[in-house]
Tab-separated table of C-alpha atoms in Angstrom:
chain	number	residue	atom	x	y	z
U	1	UNK	CA	0.000	0.000	0.000
U	2	UNK	CA	1.320	3.439	-0.931
U	3	UNK	CA	0.134	7.007	-1.338
U	4	UNK	CA	0.227	8.944	-4.604
U	5	UNK	CA	-0.483	12.509	-5.713
U	6	UNK	CA	-0.433	14.374	-9.013
U	7	UNK	CA	-0.825	18.114	-9.639
U	8	UNK	CA	-1.307	20.132	-12.822
U	9	UNK	CA	-1.789	23.899	-12.808
U	10	UNK	CA	-0.513	27.277	-14.018
U	11	UNK	CA	2.193	27.726	-11.336
U	12	UNK	CA	4.877	25.669	-9.594
U	13	UNK	CA	3.241	22.779	-7.753
U	14	UNK	CA	6.018	21.420	-5.538
U	15	UNK	CA	4.823	23.160	-2.353
U	16	UNK	CA	1.356	21.649	-2.736
U	17	UNK	CA	2.914	18.267	-3.452
U	18	UNK	CA	4.915	18.196	-0.217
U	19	UNK	CA	1.798	19.066	1.804
U	20	UNK	CA	-0.207	16.450	-0.081
U	21	UNK	CA	2.370	13.716	0.460
U	22	UNK	CA	2.673	14.606	4.136
U	23	UNK	CA	-1.107	14.168	4.463
U	24	UNK	CA	-0.631	10.665	3.007
U	25	UNK	CA	2.371	9.747	5.148
U	26	UNK	CA	0.287	7.130	6.978
U	27	UNK	CA	0.162	5.149	3.726
U	28	UNK	CA	3.924	4.679	3.476
U	29	UNK	CA	7.017	5.463	5.495
U	30	UNK	CA	9.790	3.608	3.655
U	31	UNK	CA	10.510	6.130	0.908
U	32	UNK	CA	9.212	9.257	-0.803
U	33	UNK	CA	9.700	10.844	-4.209
U	34	UNK	CA	8.605	13.723	-6.441
U	35	UNK	CA	8.978	14.338	-10.179
U	36	UNK	CA	8.068	17.670	-11.777
U	37	UNK	CA	7.990	18.902	-15.375
U	38	UNK	CA	8.766	22.509	-16.293
U	39	UNK	CA	7.823	22.359	-19.977
U	40	UNK	CA	11.281	21.214	-21.028
U	41	UNK	CA	12.712	18.780	-18.509
U	42	UNK	CA	11.808	16.418	-15.709
U	43	UNK	CA	13.192	17.177	-12.244
U	44	UNK	CA	13.335	14.203	-9.893
U	45	UNK	CA	14.239	13.644	-6.273
U	46	UNK	CA	13.511	10.590	-4.154
U	47	UNK	CA	14.976	8.707	-1.254
U	48	UNK	CA	14.348	6.510	1.760
U	49	UNK	CA	12.537	7.925	4.766
U	50	UNK	CA	9.675	10.252	5.607
U	51	UNK	CA	8.630	13.173	3.425
U	52	UNK	CA	10.201	15.770	5.724
U	53	UNK	CA	13.467	13.804	5.767
U	54	UNK	CA	13.698	13.284	2.021
U	55	UNK	CA	12.840	16.812	0.873
U	56	UNK	CA	14.950	19.717	2.097
U	57	UNK	CA	14.894	23.299	0.829
U	58	UNK	CA	17.762	22.631	-1.588
U	59	UNK	CA	15.748	19.828	-3.200
U	60	UNK	CA	12.518	21.810	-3.435
U	61	UNK	CA	14.274	24.690	-5.226
U	62	UNK	CA	15.256	22.309	-8.006
U	63	UNK	CA	11.805	20.729	-8.380
U	64	UNK	CA	10.476	23.372	-10.764
U	65	UNK	CA	7.378	22.885	-12.856
U	66	UNK	CA	3.638	23.374	-13.091
U	67	UNK	CA	3.038	19.606	-13.250
U	68	UNK	CA	4.207	17.019	-10.780
U	69	UNK	CA	3.628	13.578	-9.321
U	70	UNK	CA	4.621	12.202	-5.933
U	71	UNK	CA	4.722	8.974	-3.961
U	72	UNK	CA	5.154	7.650	-0.430
U	73	UNK	CA	6.168	3.990	-0.354
U	74	UNK	CA	5.325	1.107	1.896
U	75	UNK	CA	7.120	-2.039	0.765
U	76	UNK	CA	4.973	-5.036	-0.159
U	77	UNK	CA	6.892	-6.313	-3.195
U	78	UNK	CA	10.653	-6.304	-3.650
U	79	UNK	CA	13.289	-5.158	-1.224
U	80	UNK	CA	13.204	-1.869	0.631
U	81	UNK	CA	15.908	0.197	-1.043
U	82	UNK	CA	16.152	3.602	-2.660
U	83	UNK	CA	16.338	2.162	-6.197
U	84	UNK	CA	12.700	1.065	-5.839
U	85	UNK	CA	11.437	4.448	-4.660
U	86	UNK	CA	8.966	6.115	-7.025
U	87	UNK	CA	8.393	8.003	-9.330
U	88	UNK	CA	9.972	6.151	-12.232
U	89	UNK	CA	10.731	7.848	-15.543
U	90	UNK	CA	11.433	6.816	-19.107
U	91	UNK	CA	12.583	9.069	-21.934
U	92	UNK	CA	10.526	7.520	-24.742
U	93	UNK	CA	7.956	8.275	-25.958
U	94	UNK	CA	7.915	11.985	-25.122
U	95	UNK	CA	9.193	11.392	-21.618
U	96	UNK	CA	6.988	9.710	-19.031
U	97	UNK	CA	7.022	9.870	-15.241
U	98	UNK	CA	4.704	7.542	-13.309
U	99	UNK	CA	3.655	6.593	-9.777
U	100	UNK	CA	1.305	3.859	-8.655
U	101	UNK	CA	-0.381	2.313	-5.631
U	102	UNK	CA	-1.154	-1.402	-5.693
U	103	UNK	CA	0.217	-4.741	-6.856
U	104	UNK	CA	0.475	-6.397	-10.253
U	105	UNK	CA	-0.347	-10.081	-9.831
U	106	UNK	CA	0.598	-11.385	-13.297
U	107	UNK	CA	4.001	-9.730	-13.109
U	108	UNK	CA	5.872	-12.675	-14.638
U	109	UNK	CA	3.593	-12.758	-17.676
U	110	UNK	CA	3.840	-8.977	-18.164
U	111	UNK	CA	7.637	-8.998	-17.816
U	112	UNK	CA	7.903	-11.873	-20.319
U	113	UNK	CA	5.688	-10.084	-22.844
U	114	UNK	CA	7.649	-6.835	-22.512
U	115	UNK	CA	10.900	-8.668	-23.124
U	116	UNK	CA	9.742	-10.888	-25.992
U	117	UNK	CA	7.501	-8.453	-27.897
U	118	UNK	CA	9.036	-5.063	-27.154
U	119	UNK	CA	12.576	-6.079	-26.086
U	120	UNK	CA	12.211	-4.193	-22.819
U	121	UNK	CA	14.065	-5.475	-19.756
U	122	UNK	CA	12.825	-3.889	-16.494
U	123	UNK	CA	15.671	-2.792	-14.234
U	124	UNK	CA	13.979	-3.452	-10.887
U	125	UNK	CA	11.415	-5.691	-9.212
U	126	UNK	CA	8.996	-2.798	-8.726
U	127	UNK	CA	5.579	-3.419	-10.305
U	128	UNK	CA	5.480	0.164	-11.512
U	129	UNK	CA	8.007	-0.565	-14.245
U	130	UNK	CA	5.688	-3.209	-15.673
U	131	UNK	CA	2.783	-0.765	-15.870
U	132	UNK	CA	4.917	2.100	-17.166
U	133	UNK	CA	6.682	0.120	-19.891
U	134	UNK	CA	3.469	-1.576	-20.985
U	135	UNK	CA	1.794	1.813	-21.347
U	136	UNK	CA	4.855	3.312	-23.067
U	137	UNK	CA	5.076	0.376	-25.482
U	138	UNK	CA	1.430	0.754	-26.462
U	139	UNK	CA	1.780	4.523	-26.784
U	140	UNK	CA	4.822	4.429	-29.017
U	141	UNK	CA	2.988	2.567	-31.816
U	142	UNK	CA	0.690	5.583	-32.237
U	143	UNK	CA	1.317	8.519	-34.577
U	144	UNK	CA	3.479	10.395	-32.090
U	145	UNK	CA	3.614	13.527	-34.258
U	146	UNK	CA	-0.159	13.827	-33.959
U	147	UNK	CA	-0.904	12.194	-30.625
U	148	UNK	CA	-4.561	12.504	-29.656
U	149	UNK	CA	-6.439	11.946	-26.427
U	150	UNK	CA	-8.030	8.919	-28.078
U	151	UNK	CA	-4.534	7.499	-28.669
U	152	UNK	CA	-3.671	7.960	-24.999
U	153	UNK	CA	-6.868	6.265	-23.872
U	154	UNK	CA	-6.327	3.391	-26.327
U	155	UNK	CA	-2.903	2.788	-24.773
U	156	UNK	CA	-4.495	2.887	-21.313
U	157	UNK	CA	-7.166	0.368	-22.270
U	158	UNK	CA	-4.641	-2.097	-23.649
U	159	UNK	CA	-2.521	-1.675	-20.527
U	160	UNK	CA	-5.550	-2.435	-18.357
U	161	UNK	CA	-6.246	-5.573	-20.387
U	162	UNK	CA	-2.661	-6.825	-20.084
U	163	UNK	CA	-1.819	-5.867	-16.502
U	164	UNK	CA	-3.844	-7.715	-13.869
U	165	UNK	CA	-4.163	-6.828	-10.221
U	166	UNK	CA	-4.938	-3.711	-8.240
U	167	UNK	CA	-3.484	-0.363	-9.202
U	168	UNK	CA	-4.125	3.338	-9.262
U	169	UNK	CA	-1.628	5.279	-11.377
U	170	UNK	CA	-0.748	8.866	-12.223
U	171	UNK	CA	1.454	9.694	-15.203
U	172	UNK	CA	3.123	12.855	-16.459
U	173	UNK	CA	3.325	12.819	-20.266
U	174	UNK	CA	5.915	15.455	-21.120
U	175	UNK	CA	4.483	18.227	-23.238
U	176	UNK	CA	0.960	16.817	-23.158
U	177	UNK	CA	-0.524	16.683	-19.660
U	178	UNK	CA	-1.413	14.601	-16.621
U	179	UNK	CA	-3.064	11.171	-16.830
U	180	UNK	CA	-4.639	8.989	-14.141
U	181	UNK	CA	-6.212	5.537	-14.435
U	182	UNK	CA	-7.199	2.587	-12.261
U	183	UNK	CA	-7.550	-1.158	-12.606
U	184	UNK	CA	-10.910	-2.383	-13.992
U	185	UNK	CA	-12.271	-3.092	-10.487
U	186	UNK	CA	-11.045	0.084	-8.736
U	187	UNK	CA	-9.583	-1.908	-5.869
U	188	UNK	CA	-7.187	0.893	-4.920
U	189	UNK	CA	-8.415	4.447	-4.216
U	190	UNK	CA	-7.904	7.563	-6.338
U	191	UNK	CA	-9.769	10.876	-6.256
U	192	UNK	CA	-9.769	14.069	-8.317
U	193	UNK	CA	-9.907	17.597	-6.900
U	194	UNK	CA	-9.797	21.166	-8.197
U	195	UNK	CA	-8.769	24.561	-6.829
U	196	UNK	CA	-9.549	27.745	-8.743
U	197	UNK	CA	-6.922	30.508	-8.716
U	198	UNK	CA	-6.565	33.880	-10.412
U	199	UNK	CA	-4.128	32.292	-12.869
U	200	UNK	CA	-6.440	29.395	-13.673
U	201	UNK	CA	-7.523	26.022	-12.263
U	202	UNK	CA	-5.213	23.613	-10.477
U	203	UNK	CA	-6.177	19.937	-10.700
U	204	UNK	CA	-5.001	17.257	-8.312
U	205	UNK	CA	-5.224	13.499	-8.046
U	206	UNK	CA	-4.625	11.844	-4.677
U	207	UNK	CA	-5.056	8.504	-2.937
U	208	UNK	CA	-7.334	10.114	-0.345
U	209	UNK	CA	-9.526	13.192	-0.138
U	210	UNK	CA	-7.858	14.394	3.060
U	211	UNK	CA	-5.138	15.942	0.865
U	212	UNK	CA	-7.691	18.358	-0.514
U	213	UNK	CA	-8.742	19.534	2.946
U	214	UNK	CA	-5.223	20.765	3.693
U	215	UNK	CA	-4.770	22.453	0.332
U	216	UNK	CA	-8.126	24.128	-0.215
U	217	UNK	CA	-9.169	21.885	-3.115
U	218	UNK	CA	-12.757	20.921	-3.794
U	219	UNK	CA	-13.490	17.249	-4.267
U	220	UNK	CA	-14.617	16.571	-7.852
U	221	UNK	CA	-15.029	12.799	-8.091
U	222	UNK	CA	-13.613	9.336	-7.517
U	223	UNK	CA	-11.713	7.758	-10.367
U	224	UNK	CA	-14.032	4.841	-11.136
U	225	UNK	CA	-13.402	1.213	-12.136
U	226	UNK	CA	-11.128	1.166	-15.163
U	227	UNK	CA	-11.621	4.873	-15.700
U	228	UNK	CA	-8.947	7.127	-17.186
U	229	UNK	CA	-8.865	10.900	-16.770
U	230	UNK	CA	-6.497	13.081	-18.788
U	231	UNK	CA	-5.924	16.786	-18.142
U	232	UNK	CA	-4.261	18.503	-21.073
U	233	UNK	CA	-2.046	21.577	-21.121
U	234	UNK	CA	-5.106	23.818	-21.585
U	235	UNK	CA	-6.566	22.312	-18.374
U	236	UNK	CA	-9.343	20.596	-20.249
U	237	UNK	CA	-10.464	17.367	-18.564
U	238	UNK	CA	-11.004	14.322	-20.792
U	239	UNK	CA	-12.550	11.008	-19.733
U	240	UNK	CA	-12.385	7.402	-20.834
U	241	UNK	CA	-15.554	5.732	-19.646
U	242	UNK	CA	-15.041	3.157	-16.903
U	243	UNK	CA	-15.431	-0.548	-17.420
U	244	UNK	CA	-18.923	-1.977	-16.995
U	245	UNK	CA	-17.761	-4.006	-14.030
U	246	UNK	CA	-18.773	-3.830	-10.371
U	247	UNK	CA	-16.466	-1.858	-8.135
U	248	UNK	CA	-14.491	-3.995	-5.675
U	249	UNK	CA	-12.944	-1.396	-3.421
U	250	UNK	CA	-10.621	-2.722	-0.701
U	251	UNK	CA	-12.575	-3.025	2.548
U	252	UNK	CA	-9.332	-2.901	4.540
U	253	UNK	CA	-8.991	0.756	3.512
U	254	UNK	CA	-12.126	1.568	5.515
U	255	UNK	CA	-11.092	-0.636	8.433
U	256	UNK	CA	-7.478	0.385	8.827
U	257	UNK	CA	-5.485	2.035	6.093
U	258	UNK	CA	-7.274	5.235	5.173
U	259	UNK	CA	-7.209	8.301	7.393
U	260	UNK	CA	-10.349	8.696	9.438
U	261	UNK	CA	-10.952	12.193	8.013
U	262	UNK	CA	-11.006	10.898	4.429
U	263	UNK	CA	-14.210	10.356	2.491
U	264	UNK	CA	-14.172	7.242	0.326
U	265	UNK	CA	-16.910	6.777	-2.266
U	266	UNK	CA	-19.114	9.210	-0.397
U	267	UNK	CA	-18.626	7.633	3.034
U	268	UNK	CA	-16.607	9.227	5.821
U	269	UNK	CA	-14.079	6.703	7.139
U	270	UNK	CA	-14.579	7.776	10.774
U	271	UNK	CA	-18.337	7.196	10.554
U	272	UNK	CA	-17.863	3.754	8.995
U	273	UNK	CA	-15.532	2.739	11.806
U	274	UNK	CA	-18.091	3.831	14.399
U	275	UNK	CA	-20.604	1.582	12.622
U	276	UNK	CA	-18.129	-1.292	12.739
U	277	UNK	CA	-17.890	-0.836	16.499
U	278	UNK	CA	-21.648	-0.802	16.941
U	279	UNK	CA	-21.934	-4.025	14.941
U	280	UNK	CA	-19.667	-5.696	17.508
U	281	UNK	CA	-22.024	-4.953	20.413
U	282	UNK	CA	-24.195	-8.012	19.739
U	283	UNK	CA	-21.210	-10.350	19.776
U	284	UNK	CA	-19.937	-8.884	23.049
U	285	UNK	CA	-23.376	-9.349	24.619
U	286	UNK	CA	-23.757	-12.886	23.249
U	287	UNK	CA	-20.396	-13.788	24.792
U	288	UNK	CA	-21.646	-12.596	28.179
U	289	UNK	CA	-18.847	-10.070	28.537
U	290	UNK	CA	-19.368	-7.113	30.866
U	291	UNK	CA	-16.289	-4.911	30.631
U	292	UNK	CA	-15.781	-1.980	32.969
U	293	UNK	CA	-14.524	0.117	30.070
U	294	UNK	CA	-13.771	0.057	26.350
U	295	UNK	CA	-10.409	1.316	25.130
U	296	UNK	CA	-8.815	1.482	21.703
U	297	UNK	CA	-5.483	0.666	20.147
U	298	UNK	CA	-4.621	4.104	18.791
U	299	UNK	CA	-5.311	5.436	16.460
U	300	UNK	CA	-7.164	3.280	13.916
U	301	UNK	CA	-9.163	1.552	16.672
U	302	UNK	CA	-10.565	4.761	18.161
U	303	UNK	CA	-13.836	5.167	16.298
U	304	UNK	CA	-14.735	1.475	16.437
U	305	UNK	CA	-14.071	1.498	20.196
U	306	UNK	CA	-16.234	4.570	20.721
U	307	UNK	CA	-19.041	2.988	18.687
U	308	UNK	CA	-18.860	-0.218	20.732
U	309	UNK	CA	-18.815	1.657	24.052
U	310	UNK	CA	-21.854	3.690	23.035
U	311	UNK	CA	-23.750	0.589	21.926
U	312	UNK	CA	-23.131	-1.477	25.089
U	313	UNK	CA	-23.439	1.464	27.484
U	314	UNK	CA	-20.035	1.391	29.170
U	315	UNK	CA	-17.455	4.179	29.438
U	316	UNK	CA	-14.917	4.709	26.689
U	317	UNK	CA	-11.438	5.684	27.863
U	318	UNK	CA	-8.285	6.441	25.935
U	319	UNK	CA	-6.068	4.322	28.163
U	320	UNK	CA	-3.253	3.568	25.725
U	321	UNK	CA	-1.186	6.669	25.005
U	322	UNK	CA	0.526	6.762	21.636
U	323	UNK	CA	3.909	8.301	20.923
U	324	UNK	CA	3.038	10.188	17.740
U	325	UNK	CA	6.662	10.268	16.656
U	326	UNK	CA	6.614	6.525	16.014
U	327	UNK	CA	5.383	5.036	12.748
U	328	UNK	CA	2.529	2.611	12.112
U	329	UNK	CA	3.619	-0.808	13.320
U	330	UNK	CA	1.645	-2.710	10.672
U	331	UNK	CA	3.633	-1.213	7.786
U	332	UNK	CA	7.063	-1.774	9.313
U	333	UNK	CA	8.835	-4.306	7.090
U	334	UNK	CA	10.007	-6.857	9.679
U	335	UNK	CA	8.409	-8.564	12.656
U	336	UNK	CA	11.247	-7.477	14.950
U	337	UNK	CA	10.704	-3.919	13.791
U	338	UNK	CA	6.958	-4.145	14.416
U	339	UNK	CA	7.518	-5.414	17.969
U	340	UNK	CA	10.029	-2.642	18.631
U	341	UNK	CA	7.579	0.014	17.394
U	342	UNK	CA	4.806	-1.325	19.653
U	343	UNK	CA	7.104	-1.261	22.682
U	344	UNK	CA	8.086	2.348	22.059
U	345	UNK	CA	4.745	3.589	20.730
U	346	UNK	CA	2.169	2.622	23.371
U	347	UNK	CA	2.072	3.298	27.097
U	348	UNK	CA	-0.939	2.294	29.246
U	349	UNK	CA	-2.430	4.662	31.825
U	350	UNK	CA	-2.279	2.472	34.949
U	351	UNK	CA	-4.768	4.553	36.908
U	352	UNK	CA	-7.443	3.839	34.287
U	353	UNK	CA	-6.983	0.098	33.806
U	354	UNK	CA	-5.781	-1.159	37.175
U	355	UNK	CA	-8.319	-3.532	38.707
U	356	UNK	CA	-10.622	-3.253	35.668
U	357	UNK	CA	-12.053	-5.615	33.084
U	358	UNK	CA	-10.932	-4.010	29.845
U	359	UNK	CA	-12.301	-4.487	26.319
U	360	UNK	CA	-9.562	-3.320	23.940
U	361	UNK	CA	-10.579	-2.685	20.326
U	362	UNK	CA	-8.117	-2.871	17.447
U	363	UNK	CA	-8.789	-2.595	13.726
U	364	UNK	CA	-7.721	-6.201	13.083
U	365	UNK	CA	-5.581	-9.143	14.167
U	366	UNK	CA	-3.134	-10.048	11.416
U	367	UNK	CA	-0.094	-11.830	12.793
U	368	UNK	CA	-1.094	-11.809	16.461
U	369	UNK	CA	2.259	-10.725	17.842
U	370	UNK	CA	1.287	-7.061	18.183
U	371	UNK	CA	-1.998	-8.061	19.841
U	372	UNK	CA	-0.132	-10.212	22.354
U	373	UNK	CA	2.197	-7.331	23.224
U	374	UNK	CA	-0.796	-5.035	23.837
U	375	UNK	CA	-2.496	-7.581	26.104
U	376	UNK	CA	0.706	-7.926	28.105
U	377	UNK	CA	0.999	-4.142	28.468
U	378	UNK	CA	-2.518	-3.983	29.905
U	379	UNK	CA	-1.976	-6.892	32.275
U	380	UNK	CA	1.291	-5.355	33.489
U	381	UNK	CA	-0.680	-2.162	34.177
U	382	UNK	CA	-3.054	-4.095	36.438
U	383	UNK	CA	-6.026	-5.027	34.224
U	384	UNK	CA	-7.826	-8.003	35.786
U	385	UNK	CA	-9.337	-9.231	32.497
U	386	UNK	CA	-8.546	-8.271	28.898
U	387	UNK	CA	-10.991	-8.900	26.045
U	388	UNK	CA	-9.371	-8.337	22.649
U	389	UNK	CA	-11.893	-7.200	20.031
U	390	UNK	CA	-11.210	-6.915	16.304
U	391	UNK	CA	-13.352	-4.617	14.187
U	392	UNK	CA	-12.367	-6.793	11.201
U	393	UNK	CA	-13.311	-10.441	10.634
U	394	UNK	CA	-10.587	-13.109	10.834
U	395	UNK	CA	-8.007	-12.567	8.091
U	396	UNK	CA	-7.719	-16.012	6.541
U	397	UNK	CA	-6.388	-15.388	3.027
U	398	UNK	CA	-3.357	-13.532	1.691
U	399	UNK	CA	-3.824	-10.146	0.059
U	400	UNK	CA	-2.299	-9.929	-3.391
U	401	UNK	CA	-3.550	-6.411	-4.075
U	402	UNK	CA	-1.140	-4.278	-2.074
U	403	UNK	CA	-1.675	-4.923	1.644
U	404	UNK	CA	1.273	-6.513	3.465
U	405	UNK	CA	-0.456	-9.863	3.959
U	406	UNK	CA	0.823	-11.888	1.020
U	407	UNK	CA	2.066	-14.917	2.959
U	408	UNK	CA	-0.559	-17.294	4.357
U	409	UNK	CA	1.904	-18.430	7.026
U	410	UNK	CA	1.836	-14.886	8.450
U	411	UNK	CA	-1.908	-14.936	9.073
U	412	UNK	CA	-2.737	-16.321	12.488
U	413	UNK	CA	-6.436	-16.845	11.696
U	414	UNK	CA	-5.535	-18.883	8.602
U	415	UNK	CA	-3.734	-21.426	10.718
U	416	UNK	CA	-5.352	-21.463	14.165
U	417	UNK	CA	-8.775	-21.473	15.775
U	418	UNK	CA	-10.238	-18.543	17.657
U	419	UNK	CA	-9.604	-20.364	20.923
U	420	UNK	CA	-5.970	-20.968	19.999
U	421	UNK	CA	-5.546	-17.335	19.008
U	422	UNK	CA	-7.006	-16.215	22.329
U	423	UNK	CA	-4.540	-18.489	24.116
U	424	UNK	CA	-1.616	-17.200	22.046
U	425	UNK	CA	-2.264	-13.495	22.588
U	426	UNK	CA	-2.952	-14.221	26.282
U	427	UNK	CA	-6.388	-12.580	26.287
U	428	UNK	CA	-9.400	-13.709	28.328
U	429	UNK	CA	-11.565	-13.593	25.205
U	430	UNK	CA	-11.172	-12.758	21.517
U	431	UNK	CA	-14.090	-11.295	19.564
U	432	UNK	CA	-14.048	-10.850	15.789
U	433	UNK	CA	-16.420	-8.939	13.523
U	434	UNK	CA	-18.664	-11.267	11.527
U	435	UNK	CA	-17.896	-11.277	7.813
U	436	UNK	CA	-21.623	-11.173	7.043
U	437	UNK	CA	-21.987	-7.972	9.078
U	438	UNK	CA	-19.038	-6.384	7.288
U	439	UNK	CA	-20.402	-7.349	3.884
U	440	UNK	CA	-23.844	-6.007	4.748
U	441	UNK	CA	-22.375	-2.721	5.993
U	442	UNK	CA	-20.377	-2.185	2.800
U	443	UNK	CA	-22.878	-3.700	0.396
U	444	UNK	CA	-23.886	-2.044	-2.844
U	445	UNK	CA	-27.425	-1.702	-1.543
U	446	UNK	CA	-26.055	0.490	1.251
U	447	UNK	CA	-24.590	2.870	-1.291
U	448	UNK	CA	-21.011	1.681	-1.030
U	449	UNK	CA	-20.937	0.263	-4.536
U	450	UNK	CA	-19.141	-3.002	-3.806
U	451	UNK	CA	-16.014	-4.028	-1.918
U	452	UNK	CA	-13.212	-6.580	-1.994
U	453	UNK	CA	-13.335	-8.946	0.994
U	454	UNK	CA	-10.762	-11.423	-0.344
U	455	UNK	CA	-8.553	-11.429	2.761
U	456	UNK	CA	-11.579	-12.407	4.869
U	457	UNK	CA	-13.320	-14.764	2.440
U	458	UNK	CA	-10.695	-16.143	0.061
U	459	UNK	CA	-12.829	-15.015	-2.890
U	460	UNK	CA	-10.669	-12.830	-5.145
U	461	UNK	CA	-12.455	-10.377	-7.465
U	462	UNK	CA	-9.918	-10.957	-10.245
U	463	UNK	CA	-10.882	-14.650	-10.397
U	464	UNK	CA	-8.740	-17.725	-9.858
U	465	UNK	CA	-5.401	-16.399	-8.614
U	466	UNK	CA	-3.835	-19.673	-7.457
U	467	UNK	CA	-1.074	-19.456	-10.069
U	468	UNK	CA	-0.290	-15.817	-9.385
U	469	UNK	CA	-0.565	-16.198	-5.622
U	470	UNK	CA	2.212	-18.777	-5.711
U	471	UNK	CA	4.404	-16.379	-7.687
U	472	UNK	CA	3.707	-13.536	-5.255
U	473	UNK	CA	4.560	-15.705	-2.271
U	474	UNK	CA	7.747	-16.957	-3.940
U	475	UNK	CA	8.820	-13.381	-4.606
U	476	UNK	CA	8.019	-12.307	-1.061
U	477	UNK	CA	9.786	-15.306	0.432
U	478	UNK	CA	12.942	-14.487	-1.530
U	479	UNK	CA	13.171	-11.220	0.382
U	480	UNK	CA	11.822	-12.400	3.743
U	481	UNK	CA	13.262	-15.803	4.776
U	482	UNK	CA	10.586	-18.011	6.292
U	483	UNK	CA	10.913	-19.942	9.506
U	484	UNK	CA	9.343	-23.352	9.599
U	485	UNK	CA	5.879	-23.633	11.111
U	486	UNK	CA	5.942	-25.287	14.505
U	487	UNK	CA	3.845	-28.319	15.359
U	488	UNK	CA	2.013	-27.444	18.559
U	489	UNK	CA	-0.141	-29.175	21.082
U	490	UNK	CA	-2.862	-26.640	21.840
U	491	UNK	CA	-3.461	-28.117	25.265
U	492	UNK	CA	0.217	-27.813	26.113
U	493	UNK	CA	1.036	-24.293	24.938
U	494	UNK	CA	-0.203	-21.373	22.893
U	495	UNK	CA	0.272	-21.459	19.117
U	496	UNK	CA	3.306	-19.759	17.662
U	497	UNK	CA	2.448	-18.251	14.276
U	498	UNK	CA	5.225	-18.011	11.742
U	499	UNK	CA	7.122	-14.737	12.015
U	500	UNK	CA	9.278	-13.083	9.352
């Protein structure tokens, strides 16, 4: 999962781009990059680290241009090094700079086709090269002296047919304009905004609408399934109609990844998380649990916890204090790193939890190790009972669309029962959201327009992915050596999920 932005207007855009990328920092902390175009040349700077670490004044002075694209990276495919930081550029045709968010699942087939048909050899393992070179190869067969918007959209459509998976992309086409398009199912988010100035309109694409709040842009629309939007140098907006396919937007965006102040397909993320919490009230009551208080794992668990507390009529307390200078533990690349972040990030307020039965709400339970650390923190602070509650259903299938859950051996719910998981994380009770409740909440009839629940159900919207899933797991395993799964007697000890 990553965050992307693209700006096109009458004046230099780099200042807006830095603000926009900072607003998306929660989507990626491994690397950041910006490419701008000044009418003659691309200017590029990227590196490992946070936005404020990568871009200093000396870099921003060189990033001249009224068009630009930017990226914050969270590593799901390939190694974490600066060579894989986006944007990527290619000089032909015209000069292209591209960023993307998502995962290509048929990457071996695309790479083979590029090499055999177009004699292109990608330099890295980053999926973006596959999308960029496929698009460039389809574009270069057009009449480049008289390139039309129809030609651009034809190249997009062929790219969408050849490249399978989940992706949202933004591309600078030197001398022509700014292009954005998504995969045919719109699994990954992308929105369009506009700000009117005395010099003319400024258009922006971003992974989330929260960017627009900081920059004074008005939300225009979501980029729909398979849709392409091109903004030319006269700031005219051109559209390629979306595919006639149902949207399958990633439900995990609403549960965890997106900022709570973002609006996704007309639904405020914070409000949806409150609804997730309220849906859990029945399961807490059915289990006979009577907590003294409900607390959250900050910060993605806050709204679900408040919704649960309201529904069951017990106090909500913010009893885990977060060090805001630490990153998000889920998107740290290694298990040791995730554990270290949790240790340094969260501190329980003893006076709140001591002697209490505590229901702690988190967005999900993925590997289980972070959950276990949180339970131990609360017990060490004096909690008499700890009920661990997940606003997501059990995650039982790998994600191949850009969330860092591409190895089935990493998923505790894929390998162990709820009782075993409870034993492992050392909680008194584990409560999961029901998949049926989640599906009903985000159903098309409720105005959401359709979602991807593959990690909870094993049903992938792109069809049978067995072949590609094996390739993804082989690629991931080559960068993250796997320990063997332990054979455990549940009655003798808690399960030990595979850690990487």
